[in-house]
CSV table of C-alpha atoms in Angstrom, one decimal:
chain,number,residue,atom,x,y,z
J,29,UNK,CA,0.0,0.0,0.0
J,30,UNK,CA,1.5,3.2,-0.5
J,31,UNK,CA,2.2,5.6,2.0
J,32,UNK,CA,3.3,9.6,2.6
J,33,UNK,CA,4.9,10.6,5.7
J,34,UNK,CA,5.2,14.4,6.3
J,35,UNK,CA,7.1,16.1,8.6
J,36,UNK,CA,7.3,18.3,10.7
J,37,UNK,CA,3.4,18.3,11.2
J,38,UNK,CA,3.7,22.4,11.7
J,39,UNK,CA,6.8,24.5,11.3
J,40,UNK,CA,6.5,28.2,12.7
J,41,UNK,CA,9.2,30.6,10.9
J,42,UNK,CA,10.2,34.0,11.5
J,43,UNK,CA,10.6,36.2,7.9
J,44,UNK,CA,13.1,35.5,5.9
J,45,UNK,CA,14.1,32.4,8.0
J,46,UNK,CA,14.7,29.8,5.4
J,47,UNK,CA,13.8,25.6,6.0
J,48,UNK,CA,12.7,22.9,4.2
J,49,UNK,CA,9.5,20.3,4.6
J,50,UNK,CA,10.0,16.7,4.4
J,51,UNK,CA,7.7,14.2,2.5
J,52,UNK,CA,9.3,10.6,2.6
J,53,UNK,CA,7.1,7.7,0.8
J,54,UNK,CA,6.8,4.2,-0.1
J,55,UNK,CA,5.4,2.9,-3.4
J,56,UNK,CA,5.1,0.1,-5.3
J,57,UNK,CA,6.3,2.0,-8.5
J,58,UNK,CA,6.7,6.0,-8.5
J,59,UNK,CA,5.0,7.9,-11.7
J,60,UNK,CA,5.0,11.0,-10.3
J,61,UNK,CA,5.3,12.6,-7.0
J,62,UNK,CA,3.5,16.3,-6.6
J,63,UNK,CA,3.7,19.1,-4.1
J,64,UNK,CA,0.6,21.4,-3.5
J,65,UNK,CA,-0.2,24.4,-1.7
J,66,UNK,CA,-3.7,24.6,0.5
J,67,UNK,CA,-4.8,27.6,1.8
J,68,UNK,CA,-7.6,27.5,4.9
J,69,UNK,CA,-10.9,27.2,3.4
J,70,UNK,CA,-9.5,26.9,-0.7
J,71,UNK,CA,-8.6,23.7,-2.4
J,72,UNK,CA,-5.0,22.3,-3.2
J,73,UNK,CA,-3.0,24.6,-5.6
J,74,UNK,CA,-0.8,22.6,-7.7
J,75,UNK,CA,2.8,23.7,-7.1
J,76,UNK,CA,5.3,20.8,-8.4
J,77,UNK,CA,5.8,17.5,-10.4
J,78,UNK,CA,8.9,15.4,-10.0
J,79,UNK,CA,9.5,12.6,-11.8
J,80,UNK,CA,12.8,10.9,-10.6
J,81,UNK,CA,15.4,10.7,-8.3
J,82,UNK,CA,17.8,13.8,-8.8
J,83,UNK,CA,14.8,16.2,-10.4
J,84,UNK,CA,14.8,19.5,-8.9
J,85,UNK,CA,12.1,22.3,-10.0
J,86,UNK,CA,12.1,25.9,-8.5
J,87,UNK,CA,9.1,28.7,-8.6
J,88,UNK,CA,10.1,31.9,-6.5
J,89,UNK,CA,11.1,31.0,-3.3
J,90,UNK,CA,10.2,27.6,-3.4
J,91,UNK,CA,12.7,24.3,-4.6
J,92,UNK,CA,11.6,21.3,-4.8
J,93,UNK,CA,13.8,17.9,-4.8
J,94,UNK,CA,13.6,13.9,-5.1
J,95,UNK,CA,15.6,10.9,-4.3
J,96,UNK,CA,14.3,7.4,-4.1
J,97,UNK,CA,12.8,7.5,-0.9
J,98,UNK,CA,11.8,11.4,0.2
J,99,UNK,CA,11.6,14.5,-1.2
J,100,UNK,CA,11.7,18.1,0.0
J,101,UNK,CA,10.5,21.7,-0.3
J,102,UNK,CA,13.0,24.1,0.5
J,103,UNK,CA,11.6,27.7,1.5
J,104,UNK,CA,14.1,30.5,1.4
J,105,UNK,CA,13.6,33.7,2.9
J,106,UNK,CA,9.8,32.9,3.0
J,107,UNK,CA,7.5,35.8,3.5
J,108,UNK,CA,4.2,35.9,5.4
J,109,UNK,CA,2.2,35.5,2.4
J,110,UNK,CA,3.8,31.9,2.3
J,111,UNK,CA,1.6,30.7,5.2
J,112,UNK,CA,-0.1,27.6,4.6
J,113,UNK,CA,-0.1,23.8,4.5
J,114,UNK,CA,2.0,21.9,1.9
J,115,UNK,CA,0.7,18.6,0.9
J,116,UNK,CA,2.8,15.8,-0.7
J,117,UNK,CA,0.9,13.4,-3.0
J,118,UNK,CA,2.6,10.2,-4.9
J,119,UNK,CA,1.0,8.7,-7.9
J,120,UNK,CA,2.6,4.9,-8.8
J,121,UNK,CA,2.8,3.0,-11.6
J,122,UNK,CA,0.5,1.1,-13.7
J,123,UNK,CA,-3.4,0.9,-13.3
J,124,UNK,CA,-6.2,2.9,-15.9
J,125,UNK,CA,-6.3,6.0,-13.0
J,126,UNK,CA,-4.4,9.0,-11.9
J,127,UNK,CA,-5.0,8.7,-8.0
J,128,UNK,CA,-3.1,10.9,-5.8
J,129,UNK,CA,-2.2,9.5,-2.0
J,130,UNK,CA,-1.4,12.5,0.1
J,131,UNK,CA,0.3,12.7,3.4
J,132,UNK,CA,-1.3,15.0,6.2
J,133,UNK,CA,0.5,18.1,5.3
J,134,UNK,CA,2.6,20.5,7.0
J,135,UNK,CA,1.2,23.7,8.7
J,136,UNK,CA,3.8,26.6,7.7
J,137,UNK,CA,2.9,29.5,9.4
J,138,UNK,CA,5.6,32.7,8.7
J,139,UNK,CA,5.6,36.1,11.3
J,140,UNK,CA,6.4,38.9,9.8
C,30,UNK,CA,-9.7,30.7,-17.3
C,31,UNK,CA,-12.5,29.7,-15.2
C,32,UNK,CA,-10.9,26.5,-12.8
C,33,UNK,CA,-12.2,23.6,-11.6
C,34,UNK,CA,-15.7,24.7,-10.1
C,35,UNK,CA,-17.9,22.8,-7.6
C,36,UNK,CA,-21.3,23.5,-5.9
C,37,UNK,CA,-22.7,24.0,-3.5
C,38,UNK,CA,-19.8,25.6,-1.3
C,39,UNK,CA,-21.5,24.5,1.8
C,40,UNK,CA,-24.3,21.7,2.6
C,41,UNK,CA,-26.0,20.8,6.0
C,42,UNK,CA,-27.3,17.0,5.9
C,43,UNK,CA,-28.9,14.7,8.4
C,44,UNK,CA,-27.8,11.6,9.5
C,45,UNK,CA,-29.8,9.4,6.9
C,46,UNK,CA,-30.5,11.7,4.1
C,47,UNK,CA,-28.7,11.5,0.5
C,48,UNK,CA,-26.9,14.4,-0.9
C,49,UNK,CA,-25.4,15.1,-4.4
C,50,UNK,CA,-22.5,17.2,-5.0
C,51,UNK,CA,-21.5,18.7,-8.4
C,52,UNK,CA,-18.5,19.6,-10.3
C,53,UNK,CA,-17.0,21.3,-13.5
C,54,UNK,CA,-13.7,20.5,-15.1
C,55,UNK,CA,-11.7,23.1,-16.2
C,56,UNK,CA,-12.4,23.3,-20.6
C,57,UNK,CA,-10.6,20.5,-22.3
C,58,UNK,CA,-9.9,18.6,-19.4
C,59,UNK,CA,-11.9,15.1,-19.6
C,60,UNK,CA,-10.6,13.4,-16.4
C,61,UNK,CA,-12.7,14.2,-13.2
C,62,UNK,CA,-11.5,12.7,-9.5
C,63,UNK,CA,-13.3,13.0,-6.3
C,64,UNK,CA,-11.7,13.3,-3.1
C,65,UNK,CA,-12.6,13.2,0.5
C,66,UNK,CA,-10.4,15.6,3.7
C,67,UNK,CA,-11.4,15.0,7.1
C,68,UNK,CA,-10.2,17.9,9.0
C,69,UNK,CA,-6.7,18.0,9.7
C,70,UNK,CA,-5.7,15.2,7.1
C,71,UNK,CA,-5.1,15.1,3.3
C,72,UNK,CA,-7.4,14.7,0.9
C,73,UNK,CA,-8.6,10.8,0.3
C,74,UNK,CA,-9.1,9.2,-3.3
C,75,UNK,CA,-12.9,8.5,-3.9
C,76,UNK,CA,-13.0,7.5,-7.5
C,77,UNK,CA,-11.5,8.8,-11.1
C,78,UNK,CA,-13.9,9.0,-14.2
C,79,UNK,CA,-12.6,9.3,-17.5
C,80,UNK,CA,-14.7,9.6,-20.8
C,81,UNK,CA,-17.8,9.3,-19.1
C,82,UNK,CA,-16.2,5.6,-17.6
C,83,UNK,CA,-14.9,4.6,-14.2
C,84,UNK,CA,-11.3,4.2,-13.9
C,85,UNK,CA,-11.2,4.3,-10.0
C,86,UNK,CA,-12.5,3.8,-7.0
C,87,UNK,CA,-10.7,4.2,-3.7
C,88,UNK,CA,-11.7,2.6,-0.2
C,89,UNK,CA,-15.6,3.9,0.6
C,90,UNK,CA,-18.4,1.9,1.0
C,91,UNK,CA,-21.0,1.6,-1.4
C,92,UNK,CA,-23.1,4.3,-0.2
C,93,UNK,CA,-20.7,6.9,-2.5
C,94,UNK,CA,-21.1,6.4,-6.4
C,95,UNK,CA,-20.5,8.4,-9.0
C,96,UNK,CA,-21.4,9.3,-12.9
C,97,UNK,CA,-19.6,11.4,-15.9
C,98,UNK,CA,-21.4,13.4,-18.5
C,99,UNK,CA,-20.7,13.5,-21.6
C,100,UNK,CA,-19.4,17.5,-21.1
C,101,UNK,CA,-17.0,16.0,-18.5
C,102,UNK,CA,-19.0,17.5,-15.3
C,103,UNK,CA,-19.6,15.0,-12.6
C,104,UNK,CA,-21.7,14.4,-10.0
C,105,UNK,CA,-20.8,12.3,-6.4
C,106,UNK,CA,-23.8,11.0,-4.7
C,107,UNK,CA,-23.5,9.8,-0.8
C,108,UNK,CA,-26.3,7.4,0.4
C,109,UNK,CA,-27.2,7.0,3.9
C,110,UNK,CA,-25.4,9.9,5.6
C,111,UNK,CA,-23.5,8.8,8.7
C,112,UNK,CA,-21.7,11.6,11.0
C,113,UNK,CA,-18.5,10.2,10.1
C,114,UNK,CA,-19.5,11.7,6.1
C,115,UNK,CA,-19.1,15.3,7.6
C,116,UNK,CA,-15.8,16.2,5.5
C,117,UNK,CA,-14.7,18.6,2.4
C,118,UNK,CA,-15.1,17.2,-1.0
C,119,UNK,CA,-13.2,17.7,-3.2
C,120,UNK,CA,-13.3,17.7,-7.2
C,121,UNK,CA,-9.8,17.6,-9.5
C,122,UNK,CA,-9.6,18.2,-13.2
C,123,UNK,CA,-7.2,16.8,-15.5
C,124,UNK,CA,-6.6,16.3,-19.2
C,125,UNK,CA,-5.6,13.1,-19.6
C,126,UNK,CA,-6.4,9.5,-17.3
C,127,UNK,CA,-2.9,8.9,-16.6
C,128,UNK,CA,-0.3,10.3,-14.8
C,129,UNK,CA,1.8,13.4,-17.1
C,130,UNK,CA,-0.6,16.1,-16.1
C,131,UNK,CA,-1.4,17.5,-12.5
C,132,UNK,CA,-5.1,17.3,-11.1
C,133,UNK,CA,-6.4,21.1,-10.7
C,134,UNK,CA,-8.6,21.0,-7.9
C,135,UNK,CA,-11.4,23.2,-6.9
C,136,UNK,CA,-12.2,24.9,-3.6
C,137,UNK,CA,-14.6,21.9,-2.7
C,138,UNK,CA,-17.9,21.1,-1.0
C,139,UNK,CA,-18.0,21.6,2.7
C,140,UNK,CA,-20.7,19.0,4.3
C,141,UNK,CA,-21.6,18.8,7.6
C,142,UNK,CA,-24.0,15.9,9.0
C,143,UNK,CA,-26.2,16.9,12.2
């Protein structure tokens, strides 16, 4: 069965304090593993794709990376408006669907 | 571009009633997926259609089905409300059934069971 571990459950950060979120996973086969963004109230906004071990992809002040077993979403100098919970989601291999299993998130909440 | 829309934002059910939920791909996107989030955890794969066809369906009792139209908007119906129900829903987009394009998702159904 796979499975997405998140950690740590909420990370508090002063302004420009830079840190990175940990997803680590198991799966059968990885097709794709995929960061998103949910603000309270608001639906997952899709942030990231990563395909395989070694991938890296950027967008502002956010990095994403991969190796075979975790991956992780480096903020730096994160601002206030950066305040949210990131949700990890791996799809695997094979089947007819596209089903996303998520972890719990992580709570990221930056003072100004 | 409009996104992935869903309706009604809110819903207030009874332990036993039915209720249907609704939702809108964004245009060109023909893949529909239905997720449930319990607060404080991620979301929860309900089922995937694609071309009107299930391709699917994660771990719910048979109380949740769901259908495809033939302009990709979908409905998920819930039998049989139990307290336990009480959760967002939510509704992603994609264009194709497999796995090279991210699920869009929309802001979701809220539904709470009294």
């Amino acid at each position: 069965e796979d499975q997405v571990t998140q950690s740590p459950e909420a990370l508090r950060l002063q302004e420009g304090e830079s840190s990175s979120l940990n997803c680590s996973y198991t799966v059968s086969g990885l097709r794709g593993l995929f960061w998103y963004r949910q603000d309270p109230g608001k639906g997952p906004e899709f942030l990231f794709t990563l395909y395989s071990a070694g991938e890296e992809k950027e967008k502002e002040r956010l990095k994403a990376t991969l190796t075979k077993k975790e991956s992780f979403l480096h903020i730096t100098a994160p601002k206030p408006e950066d305040s949210a919970t990131y949700l990890c989601a791996v799809q695997a291999v094979g089947g007819a669907n596209s089903k996303l299993t998520f972890g719990k998130g992580i709570t990221l909440s930056v003072r100004p | 571009d409009a996104g992935v829309t869903q309706s009604p934002t809110h819903l207030i059910k009874t332990r036993g009633q039915h209720v249907t939920l609704r939702c809108s791909p964004i245009s060109g996107h023909k893949s529909v997926s239905w997720y449930q989030q319990v607060l404080g955890q991620g979301p929860q794969f309900i089922f995937q259609y694609y071309e009107k066809e299930e391709r699917g369906r994660g771990n719910f009792p048979d109380r949740f089905s769901a259908r495809q139209f033939p302009n990709y908007s979908s409905e998920l119906n819930v039998n049989a409300l139990l307290l336990g129900d009480s959760a967002l829903y939510l509704c992603a987009s994609s264009l194709g059934s497999g796995g090279d394009q991210p699920q869009h998702f929309g802001d979701g159904t809220r539904l709470s069971i009294l």
